[in-house]
Each structure stands twice: as C-alpha cells, then as structure tokens.
mmCIF file of C-alpha atoms in Angstrom:
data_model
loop_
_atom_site.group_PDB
_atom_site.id
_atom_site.type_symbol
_atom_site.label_atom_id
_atom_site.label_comp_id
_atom_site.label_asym_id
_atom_site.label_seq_id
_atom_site.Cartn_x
_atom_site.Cartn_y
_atom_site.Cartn_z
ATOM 1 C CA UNK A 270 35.637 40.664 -3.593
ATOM 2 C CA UNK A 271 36.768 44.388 -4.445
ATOM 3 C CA UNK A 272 35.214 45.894 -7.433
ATOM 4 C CA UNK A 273 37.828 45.555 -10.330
ATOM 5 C CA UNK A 274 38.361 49.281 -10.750
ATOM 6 C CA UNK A 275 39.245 49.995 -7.008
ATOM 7 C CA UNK A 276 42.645 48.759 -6.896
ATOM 8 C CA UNK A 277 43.250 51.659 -10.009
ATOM 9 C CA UNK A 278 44.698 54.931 -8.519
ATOM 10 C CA UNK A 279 42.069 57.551 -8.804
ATOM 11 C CA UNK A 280 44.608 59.466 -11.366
ATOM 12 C CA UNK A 281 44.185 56.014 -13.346
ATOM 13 C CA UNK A 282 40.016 56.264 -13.524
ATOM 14 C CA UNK A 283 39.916 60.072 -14.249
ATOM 15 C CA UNK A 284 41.008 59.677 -17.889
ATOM 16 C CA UNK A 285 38.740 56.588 -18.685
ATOM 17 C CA UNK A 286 35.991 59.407 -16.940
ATOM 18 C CA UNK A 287 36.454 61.830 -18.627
ATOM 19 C CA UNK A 288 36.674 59.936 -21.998
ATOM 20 C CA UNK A 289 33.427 58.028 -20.814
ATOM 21 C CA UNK A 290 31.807 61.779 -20.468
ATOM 22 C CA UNK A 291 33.178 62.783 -24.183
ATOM 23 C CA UNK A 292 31.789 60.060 -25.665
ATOM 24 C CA UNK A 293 28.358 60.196 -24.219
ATOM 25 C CA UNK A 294 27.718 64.478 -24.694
ATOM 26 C CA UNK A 295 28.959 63.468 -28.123
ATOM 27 C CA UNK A 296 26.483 60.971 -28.956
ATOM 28 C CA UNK A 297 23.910 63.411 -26.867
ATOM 29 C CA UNK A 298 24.232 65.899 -29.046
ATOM 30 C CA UNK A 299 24.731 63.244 -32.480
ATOM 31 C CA UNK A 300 21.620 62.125 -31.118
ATOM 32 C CA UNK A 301 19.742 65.816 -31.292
ATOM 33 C CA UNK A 302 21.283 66.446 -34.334
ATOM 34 C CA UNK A 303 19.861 63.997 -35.986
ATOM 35 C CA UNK A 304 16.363 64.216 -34.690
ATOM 36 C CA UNK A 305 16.260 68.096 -35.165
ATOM 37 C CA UNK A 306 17.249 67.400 -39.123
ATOM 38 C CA UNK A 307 14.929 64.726 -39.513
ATOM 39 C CA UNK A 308 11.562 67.316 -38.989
ATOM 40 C CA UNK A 309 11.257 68.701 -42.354
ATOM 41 C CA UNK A 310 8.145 70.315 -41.205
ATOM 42 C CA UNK A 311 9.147 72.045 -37.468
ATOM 43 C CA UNK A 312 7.052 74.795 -36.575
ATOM 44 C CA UNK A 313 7.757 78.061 -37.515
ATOM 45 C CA UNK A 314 8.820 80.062 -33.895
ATOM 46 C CA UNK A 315 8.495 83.593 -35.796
ATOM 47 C CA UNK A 316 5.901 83.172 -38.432
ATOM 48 C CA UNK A 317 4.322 86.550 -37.509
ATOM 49 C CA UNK A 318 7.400 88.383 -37.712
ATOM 50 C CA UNK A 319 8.219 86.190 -40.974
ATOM 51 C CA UNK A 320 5.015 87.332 -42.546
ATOM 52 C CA UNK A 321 5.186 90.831 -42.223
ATOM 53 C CA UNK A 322 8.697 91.083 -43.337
ATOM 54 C CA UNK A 323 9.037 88.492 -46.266
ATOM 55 C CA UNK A 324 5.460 87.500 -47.642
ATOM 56 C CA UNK A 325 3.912 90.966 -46.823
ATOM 57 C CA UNK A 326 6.883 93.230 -48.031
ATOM 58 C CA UNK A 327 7.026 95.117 -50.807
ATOM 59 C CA UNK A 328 10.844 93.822 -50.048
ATOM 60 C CA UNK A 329 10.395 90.224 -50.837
ATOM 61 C CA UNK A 330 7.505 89.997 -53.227
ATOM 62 C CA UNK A 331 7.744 92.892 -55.807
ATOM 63 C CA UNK A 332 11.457 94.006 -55.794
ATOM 64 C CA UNK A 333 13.109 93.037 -58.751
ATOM 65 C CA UNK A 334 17.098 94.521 -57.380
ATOM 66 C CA UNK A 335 19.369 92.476 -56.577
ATOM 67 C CA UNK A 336 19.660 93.987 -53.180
ATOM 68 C CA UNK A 337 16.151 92.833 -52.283
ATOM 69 C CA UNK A 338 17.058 89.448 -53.304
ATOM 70 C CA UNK A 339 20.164 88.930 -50.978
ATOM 71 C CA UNK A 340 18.415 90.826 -48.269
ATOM 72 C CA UNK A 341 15.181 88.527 -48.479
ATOM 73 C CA UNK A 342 17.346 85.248 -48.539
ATOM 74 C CA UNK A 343 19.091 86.505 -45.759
ATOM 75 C CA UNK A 344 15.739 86.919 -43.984
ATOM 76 C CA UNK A 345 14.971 83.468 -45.189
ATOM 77 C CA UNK A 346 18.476 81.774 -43.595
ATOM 78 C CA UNK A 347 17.361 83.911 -40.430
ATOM 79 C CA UNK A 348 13.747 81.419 -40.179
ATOM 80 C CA UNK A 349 14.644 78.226 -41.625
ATOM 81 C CA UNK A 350 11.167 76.762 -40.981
ATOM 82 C CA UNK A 351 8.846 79.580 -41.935
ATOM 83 C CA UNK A 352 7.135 80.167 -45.145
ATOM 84 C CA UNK A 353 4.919 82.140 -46.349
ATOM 85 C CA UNK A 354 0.868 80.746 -46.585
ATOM 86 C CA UNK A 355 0.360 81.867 -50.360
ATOM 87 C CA UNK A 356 3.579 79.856 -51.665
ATOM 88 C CA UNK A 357 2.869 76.387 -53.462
ATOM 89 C CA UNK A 358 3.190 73.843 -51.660
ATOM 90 C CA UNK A 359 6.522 72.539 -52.897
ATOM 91 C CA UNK A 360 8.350 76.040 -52.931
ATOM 92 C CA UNK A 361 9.769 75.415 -49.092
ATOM 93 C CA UNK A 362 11.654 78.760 -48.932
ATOM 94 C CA UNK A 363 12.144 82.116 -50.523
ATOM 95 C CA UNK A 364 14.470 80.705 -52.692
ATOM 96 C CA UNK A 365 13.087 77.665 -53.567
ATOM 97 C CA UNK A 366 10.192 79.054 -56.227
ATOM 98 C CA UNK A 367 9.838 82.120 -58.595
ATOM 99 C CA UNK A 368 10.310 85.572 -57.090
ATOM 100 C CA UNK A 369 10.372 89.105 -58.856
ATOM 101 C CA UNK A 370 14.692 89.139 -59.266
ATOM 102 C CA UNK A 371 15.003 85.606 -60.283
ATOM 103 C CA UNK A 372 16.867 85.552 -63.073
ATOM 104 C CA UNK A 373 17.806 89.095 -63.006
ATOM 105 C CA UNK A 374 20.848 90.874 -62.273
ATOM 106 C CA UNK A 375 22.196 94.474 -61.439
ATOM 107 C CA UNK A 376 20.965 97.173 -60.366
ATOM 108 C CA UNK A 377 20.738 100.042 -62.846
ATOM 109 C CA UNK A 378 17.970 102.173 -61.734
ATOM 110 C CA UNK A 379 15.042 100.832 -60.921
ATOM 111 C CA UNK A 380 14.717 97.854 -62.766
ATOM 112 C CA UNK A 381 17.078 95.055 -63.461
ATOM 113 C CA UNK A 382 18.038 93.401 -66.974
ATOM 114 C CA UNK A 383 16.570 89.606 -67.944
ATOM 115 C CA UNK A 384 19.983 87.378 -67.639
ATOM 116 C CA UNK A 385 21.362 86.502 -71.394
ATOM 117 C CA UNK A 386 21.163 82.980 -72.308
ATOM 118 C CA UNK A 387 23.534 81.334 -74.398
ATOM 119 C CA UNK A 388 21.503 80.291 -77.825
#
C-alpha cells in the first residue's frame, strides 16, 4: 500500500508544493497582520526620542507655520504608537487633538492667518 502521492512524478508534486508553501506564508503573515492591527495600545519603541522631538519641541507644540505642522505629522507617521504624556487621553496622535497651526494656513512671516469660514 504506496502512499497515494508516490506514483506522481516529482515534477507533478512540486507545483502542489510550492502552492501549499504560498498559501501558508500568506496566511502567516494574514495572521500577523491582523494581530499587529488589533493592539491599539503597542508600546511605544522610541518614546524618548518621541518626547524630545514632538512633545518637548518648540517644533511641535508652539509653531503655528505650516511647515512645523507637516514636519511634526511626519514625525508622528515616523512613531505610530507614541504619544506624548501631557495629551488627553483621547487625542492618540499629533494630529488627532488641537495644536498651535490647526486651522491655520500659510506662512507669511511669522505668524499664520485664522482659516475663513463660510458664514
């Protein structure tokens, strides 16, 4: 009683192999995917460095141009998981909660205009 596979030419397993491998690194890495999006809360690797650039910076906290802004939600794409200890506890990123160029735009001198609001 052979097993039902060995009378199949080894050129006739490889490709049910192979698609056997496929299908299991894909549901692997489904699998991590999954789990890794479902910690809202993961630890912050770089909350030192995260702190002294974002909630300690003159940068991120008191800058009202625009440049500031893009460079600090930059910053904040760069740490996904780190905030800063004086944020509220539902404002989860730099973006997520009131900042000094929210709402603001250009950058004539050194202060930005209040965006115009339709009446």
């Amino acid at each position: 009683s052979a097993h039902p596979l060995a009378s199949l030419t080894a050129a006739a397993r490889f490709p049910r192999a192979l698609a056997m491998k496929i299908f299991g690194a894909a549901l692997v890495s489904l699998v991590l995917v999954g789990a890794h999006a479902g910690e809202p809360d993961a630890p912050c690797e770089t909350q030192a460095v995260f702190d002294v650039r974002m909630c300690e910076s003159f940068m991120c906290t008191e800058c009202q141009l625009d440049w500031c802004m893009k460079a600090c939600q930059e910053l904040q794409e760069k740490h996904p998981t780190c905030r800063c200890m004086g944020w509220p506890a539902e404002r989860t990123s730099y973006s997520g909660g009131e900042f000094e160029g929210k709402g603001k735009y250009g950058d004539v001198g050194d202060y930005s205009k209040s965006a115009v609001t339709a009446p």
